[in-house]
Tab-separated table of C-alpha atoms in Angstrom:
chain	number	residue	atom	x	y	z
C	1	MET	CA	181.119	6.551	237.619
C	2	SER	CA	180.419	8.034	234.229
C	3	ALA	CA	179.854	11.773	233.924
C	4	GLU	CA	176.129	11.205	233.387
C	5	LEU	CA	175.685	9.025	236.486
C	6	PHE	CA	177.848	11.365	238.577
C	7	HIS	CA	175.654	14.298	237.467
C	8	VAL	CA	172.503	12.453	238.569
C	9	ILE	CA	173.922	11.605	242.001
C	10	ALA	CA	175.194	15.160	242.427
C	11	SER	CA	171.751	16.534	241.505
C	12	VAL	CA	170.082	14.335	244.133
C	13	ILE	CA	172.549	15.502	246.791
C	14	GLN	CA	172.101	19.129	245.740
C	15	ARG	CA	168.344	18.905	246.313
C	16	HIS	CA	168.973	17.814	249.900
C	17	THR	CA	171.692	20.394	250.582
C	18	ARG	CA	170.342	23.480	248.789
C	19	ASP	CA	170.189	25.426	252.076
C	20	GLY	CA	173.864	24.702	252.778
C	21	SER	CA	173.276	21.951	255.328
C	22	PRO	CA	174.492	18.354	254.853
C	23	VAL	CA	172.201	15.550	253.701
C	24	PRO	CA	169.644	15.024	256.510
C	25	ILE	CA	170.219	11.994	258.738
C	26	LEU	CA	167.257	9.596	258.895
C	27	ARG	CA	166.386	6.084	260.035
C	28	ARG	CA	164.607	3.559	257.825
C	29	PHE	CA	162.398	0.663	258.952
C	30	ASP	CA	163.195	-2.666	257.298
C	31	PRO	CA	159.872	-4.516	256.833
C	32	HIS	CA	161.668	-7.834	256.267
C	33	ASP	CA	163.964	-7.890	259.300
C	34	LYS	CA	161.559	-5.770	261.382
C	35	VAL	CA	164.327	-3.455	262.584
C	36	TRP	CA	165.207	0.222	262.279
C	37	SER	CA	168.447	1.161	260.565
C	38	PRO	CA	171.024	3.364	262.277
C	39	PRO	CA	170.803	7.079	261.348
C	40	MET	CA	172.244	7.541	257.857
C	41	PRO	CA	172.213	10.171	255.057
C	42	PHE	CA	169.777	8.355	252.751
C	43	LEU	CA	169.747	9.823	249.247
C	44	PHE	CA	166.208	8.708	248.444
C	45	GLN	CA	164.272	10.719	250.994
C	46	ARG	CA	161.565	13.343	250.791
C	47	LYS	CA	159.885	15.998	252.914
C	48	ILE	CA	156.107	16.109	253.311
C	49	GLY	CA	155.107	19.130	255.328
C	50	SER	CA	157.649	19.318	258.136
C	51	THR	CA	158.346	15.573	258.198
C	52	ARG	CA	161.235	13.932	256.380
C	53	SER	CA	161.199	10.204	255.609
C	54	VAL	CA	162.997	7.669	253.444
C	55	ILE	CA	161.110	6.885	250.237
C	56	SER	CA	159.796	3.318	250.440
C	57	PRO	CA	160.444	0.778	247.654
C	58	GLN	CA	156.696	0.611	246.924
C	59	THR	CA	156.557	4.377	246.425
C	60	VAL	CA	159.505	4.180	244.029
C	61	LEU	CA	157.755	1.324	242.221
C	62	ASN	CA	154.632	3.459	241.771
C	63	MET	CA	156.679	6.422	240.562
C	64	LEU	CA	158.445	4.273	237.970
C	65	ALA	CA	155.125	2.842	236.795
C	66	ARG	CA	153.774	6.368	236.247
C	67	ARG	CA	156.892	7.340	234.278
C	68	CYS	CA	156.539	4.284	232.026
C	69	LYS	CA	152.871	5.084	231.490
C	70	ASP	CA	153.717	8.649	230.462
C	71	LEU	CA	156.456	7.434	228.116
C	72	ALA	CA	154.099	4.890	226.547
C	73	GLU	CA	151.982	7.720	225.175
C	74	HIS	CA	154.825	8.608	222.798
C	75	HIS	CA	156.796	5.324	222.843
C	76	PRO	CA	154.439	2.318	222.728
C	77	ALA	CA	157.268	-0.093	223.604
C	78	PHE	CA	157.117	1.136	227.203
C	79	ARG	CA	153.605	-0.232	227.659
C	80	SER	CA	155.024	-3.678	228.431
C	81	VAL	CA	158.029	-2.450	230.444
C	82	LYS	CA	158.055	-2.767	234.227
C	83	PHE	CA	160.927	-1.411	236.305
C	84	THR	CA	161.608	-2.163	239.957
C	85	PRO	CA	163.998	-0.464	242.412
C	86	HIS	CA	166.048	-3.664	242.301
C	87	ASP	CA	166.679	-3.153	238.569
C	88	PHE	CA	168.376	0.153	239.291
C	89	ARG	CA	170.471	-1.447	242.026
C	90	ARG	CA	171.837	-3.756	239.343
C	91	ILE	CA	172.298	-0.966	236.801
C	92	PHE	CA	174.097	1.262	239.290
C	93	THR	CA	176.545	-1.484	240.256
C	94	THR	CA	177.127	-2.654	236.686
C	95	GLU	CA	178.300	0.734	235.462
C	96	PRO	CA	181.116	1.303	238.018
C	97	VAL	CA	182.317	-2.321	237.681
C	98	ASN	CA	182.445	-2.063	233.888
C	99	SER	CA	184.224	1.288	234.297
C	100	GLY	CA	187.067	-0.247	236.299
C	101	LEU	CA	185.821	-0.616	239.877
C	102	PRO	CA	187.207	-3.955	241.193
C	103	ILE	CA	184.358	-6.431	241.397
C	104	HIS	CA	185.173	-7.351	245.020
C	105	ILE	CA	184.445	-3.728	245.952
C	106	GLY	CA	181.206	-3.947	243.988
C	107	ALA	CA	180.352	-7.031	246.029
C	108	THR	CA	180.948	-5.046	249.224
C	109	LEU	CA	178.689	-2.229	248.020
C	110	LEU	CA	175.916	-4.755	247.392
C	111	GLY	CA	176.438	-6.575	250.667
C	112	HIS	CA	177.389	-9.840	248.945
C	113	LEU	CA	179.603	-12.244	250.868
C	114	ASN	CA	180.511	-14.207	247.733
C	115	ILE	CA	182.014	-12.652	244.609
C	116	GLN	CA	180.260	-15.313	242.505
C	117	THR	CA	176.928	-13.839	243.557
C	118	THR	CA	178.046	-10.456	242.271
C	119	ARG	CA	179.168	-11.973	238.973
C	120	GLY	CA	175.623	-13.149	238.363
C	121	TYR	CA	174.218	-9.895	239.690
C	122	VAL	CA	176.030	-7.373	237.506
C	123	ALA	CA	176.303	-7.490	233.733
C	124	VAL	CA	180.063	-7.906	233.418
C	125	PHE	CA	182.103	-10.008	231.052
C	126	ASP	CA	184.235	-12.793	232.479
C	127	GLU	CA	187.417	-11.265	231.065
C	128	ASP	CA	186.620	-8.043	232.957
C	129	VAL	CA	186.213	-10.019	236.181
C	130	LEU	CA	189.571	-11.718	235.637
C	131	ARG	CA	191.367	-8.467	234.819
C	132	HIS	CA	189.989	-6.630	237.863
C	133	TYR	CA	190.732	-9.552	240.155
C	134	LEU	CA	194.345	-9.920	239.010
C	135	ALA	CA	194.899	-6.157	239.182
C	136	HIS	CA	193.683	-6.168	242.779
C	137	LEU	CA	195.979	-9.067	243.701
C	138	ASN	CA	199.017	-7.376	242.149
C	139	GLU	CA	198.279	-4.157	243.986
C	140	ARG	CA	197.947	-5.928	247.333
C	141	ARG	CA	201.169	-7.900	246.807
C	142	GLN	CA	203.114	-4.732	246.094
C	143	LEU	CA	201.982	-3.284	249.433
C	144	ARG	CA	203.110	-6.312	251.471
C	145	PRO	CA	206.767	-7.038	252.324
C	146	ASP	CA	208.304	-10.049	250.590
C	147	HIS	CA	209.119	-11.788	253.894
C	148	GLU	CA	205.420	-12.147	254.667
C	149	TYR	CA	205.078	-14.691	251.854
C	150	ARG	CA	206.008	-18.241	252.821
C	151	ASP	CA	205.233	-21.797	251.787
C	152	VAL	CA	202.035	-23.349	253.090
C	153	THR	CA	202.519	-26.068	255.715
C	154	ASN	CA	200.942	-29.504	255.368
C	155	ASP	CA	198.651	-28.842	258.343
C	156	GLU	CA	197.443	-25.578	256.831
C	157	TRP	CA	196.760	-27.267	253.500
C	158	ASP	CA	194.874	-30.095	255.209
C	159	GLU	CA	192.712	-27.541	256.994
C	160	PHE	CA	192.144	-25.734	253.705
C	161	GLU	CA	191.015	-28.919	251.953
C	162	GLU	CA	188.796	-29.889	254.878
C	163	HIS	CA	186.937	-26.589	254.667
C	164	PHE	CA	185.991	-27.186	251.025
C	165	ASP	CA	185.049	-30.798	251.713
C	166	LYS	CA	182.565	-29.590	254.329
C	167	ARG	CA	181.045	-27.179	251.801
C	168	LYS	CA	179.768	-30.091	249.689
C	169	VAL	CA	176.034	-30.590	250.261
C	170	GLU	CA	173.272	-32.562	248.572
C	171	LEU	CA	172.160	-29.809	246.197
C	172	GLY	CA	175.610	-28.519	245.256
C	173	SER	CA	178.160	-26.534	247.211
C	174	CYS	CA	178.179	-23.897	249.936
C	175	GLY	CA	179.930	-20.629	249.105
C	176	ARG	CA	180.661	-19.534	252.672
C	177	PRO	CA	184.096	-17.942	253.130
C	178	TYR	CA	187.092	-20.015	254.169
C	179	GLY	CA	187.311	-20.720	257.884
C	180	THR	CA	183.696	-19.843	258.659
C	181	PRO	CA	180.972	-22.247	259.870
C	182	CYS	CA	177.428	-22.488	258.548
C	183	GLN	CA	175.495	-19.439	259.743
C	184	HIS	CA	172.069	-20.576	258.564
C	185	GLU	CA	171.605	-23.848	260.490
C	186	HIS	CA	172.003	-25.821	257.255
C	187	ALA	CA	168.726	-24.455	255.841
C	188	CYS	CA	170.349	-24.591	252.408
C	189	ILE	CA	167.392	-23.641	250.213
C	190	ARG	CA	167.033	-20.358	252.090
C	191	CYS	CA	170.776	-19.743	252.370
C	192	PRO	CA	172.273	-17.232	249.875
C	193	MET	CA	175.562	-19.140	250.047
C	194	LEU	CA	174.137	-22.272	248.369
C	195	GLN	CA	175.250	-22.805	244.768
C	196	VAL	CA	172.977	-25.432	243.229
C	197	SER	CA	174.638	-27.922	240.908
C	198	PRO	CA	172.982	-28.092	237.460
C	199	LYS	CA	172.750	-31.868	237.960
C	200	MET	CA	170.429	-31.284	240.938
C	201	ILE	CA	167.831	-29.115	239.192
C	202	SER	CA	165.497	-32.124	239.023
C	203	ARG	CA	165.908	-32.484	242.802
C	204	LEU	CA	164.695	-28.896	243.184
C	205	ASP	CA	161.594	-29.863	241.228
C	206	ASP	CA	160.943	-32.679	243.719
C	207	LEU	CA	161.406	-30.315	246.656
C	208	GLU	CA	159.067	-27.790	245.071
C	209	ALA	CA	156.350	-30.429	244.640
C	210	ASP	CA	156.726	-31.408	248.315
C	211	LEU	CA	156.532	-27.772	249.440
C	212	VAL	CA	153.391	-27.205	247.365
C	213	THR	CA	151.773	-30.279	248.966
C	214	ARG	CA	152.670	-29.004	252.427
C	215	ARG	CA	151.257	-25.578	251.579
C	216	VAL	CA	147.926	-27.088	250.517
C	217	ARG	CA	147.758	-28.900	253.868
C	218	ALA	CA	148.707	-25.740	255.782
C	219	GLN	CA	146.075	-23.721	253.967
C	220	ALA	CA	143.417	-26.338	254.738
C	221	GLU	CA	144.410	-26.317	258.425
C	222	GLY	CA	144.644	-22.532	258.628
C	223	TRP	CA	148.354	-22.472	259.581
C	224	ALA	CA	149.051	-18.891	258.498
C	225	GLY	CA	152.605	-18.837	259.850
C	226	GLU	CA	153.452	-22.071	258.064
C	227	ILE	CA	152.048	-20.717	254.789
C	228	GLU	CA	154.218	-17.604	255.059
C	229	GLY	CA	157.339	-19.683	255.661
C	230	LEU	CA	156.560	-22.082	252.806
C	231	ASP	CA	155.917	-19.211	250.394
C	232	LEU	CA	159.312	-17.720	251.217
C	233	THR	CA	161.047	-21.072	250.739
C	234	LEU	CA	159.272	-21.593	247.408
C	235	GLN	CA	160.304	-18.130	246.246
C	236	LEU	CA	163.963	-18.726	247.117
C	237	LEU	CA	163.886	-22.213	245.573
C	238	CYS	CA	162.660	-20.816	242.254
C	239	ALA	CA	165.340	-18.105	242.341
C	240	LYS	CA	168.100	-20.665	242.928
C	241	ARG	CA	166.803	-22.852	240.105
C	242	GLU	CA	166.880	-19.925	237.667
C	243	ASP	CA	170.369	-18.961	238.856
C	244	SER	CA	171.608	-22.523	238.339
C	245	LYS	CA	170.177	-22.626	234.820
C	246	ARG	CA	171.779	-19.272	234.037
C	247	ARG	CA	175.189	-20.461	235.218
C	248	THR	CA	175.011	-23.488	232.917
C	249	ARG	CA	174.873	-21.082	229.976
C	250	ARG	CA	177.855	-19.059	231.205
C	251	PRO	CA	181.349	-20.080	229.963
C	252	LEU	CA	183.889	-21.080	232.598
C	253	VAL	CA	186.953	-18.931	233.181
C	254	ASP	CA	190.258	-20.256	234.508
C	255	LEU	CA	191.495	-17.818	237.178
C	256	GLY	CA	194.831	-19.606	237.479
C	257	LEU	CA	194.139	-20.770	241.038
C	258	PRO	CA	196.280	-23.667	242.362
C	259	ARG	CA	194.838	-27.159	242.224
C	260	LEU	CA	194.455	-29.263	245.358
C	261	SER	CA	196.966	-31.721	243.917
C	262	ALA	CA	199.619	-29.013	244.216
C	263	LYS	CA	200.123	-30.172	247.827
C	264	THR	CA	201.979	-33.253	246.644
C	265	ASP	CA	204.399	-31.072	244.703
C	266	GLY	CA	205.308	-29.102	247.800
C	267	GLN	CA	203.788	-25.901	246.382
């Protein structure tokens, strides 16, 4: 992290540990998954009276809105600015990655299973991604003995190809890791692993029209649970469409990975 970001994080920790004790351990309720987290030293927590609690995203949202309103009194440009906690999640991750943190570690910090998701999530240049990735590979290879490297067998290559064949779906391709099955019961629109092909954007428009029609029917029938599910699917569909459009504007980078045809060359 930069000196400025490190100072901010250190200041937050100092506020929680001013009496010499470690950062208090708390549990946070996840309103989406409806579960409590394990006890952890959350940085964004506060004490009201004698009760400590994790600051909710809505509270942070309100605090940011007040800050922007105060700034707008002297800087009119802030009148149209709206920050969310998610924006700072992106900013925090972007800075360490651009400062040399390997992007696969950034993906782990964010909880992403696919490095491509992180590439679209943080503001990094493709050449930075390539440099960090190759540096990580070279470091790992130096730690492993030479005898552990061997030629791939035909059966292993067939299995490798089969995995990527099974990742091809109607709307594009599935980004699930090699050797893993579908974990989302093939509900592709809701699955974060789905990478929509730019050629299928029109298909997303058709699906959206169908979902809207179903929502009108559900609202007329009073199916509250159905409406909630359809709204979530519509939200994720729109997000995937925007992500697909954004990727069409991003230049491709050759990572030097072997082609599938390399099997015939015995490599």
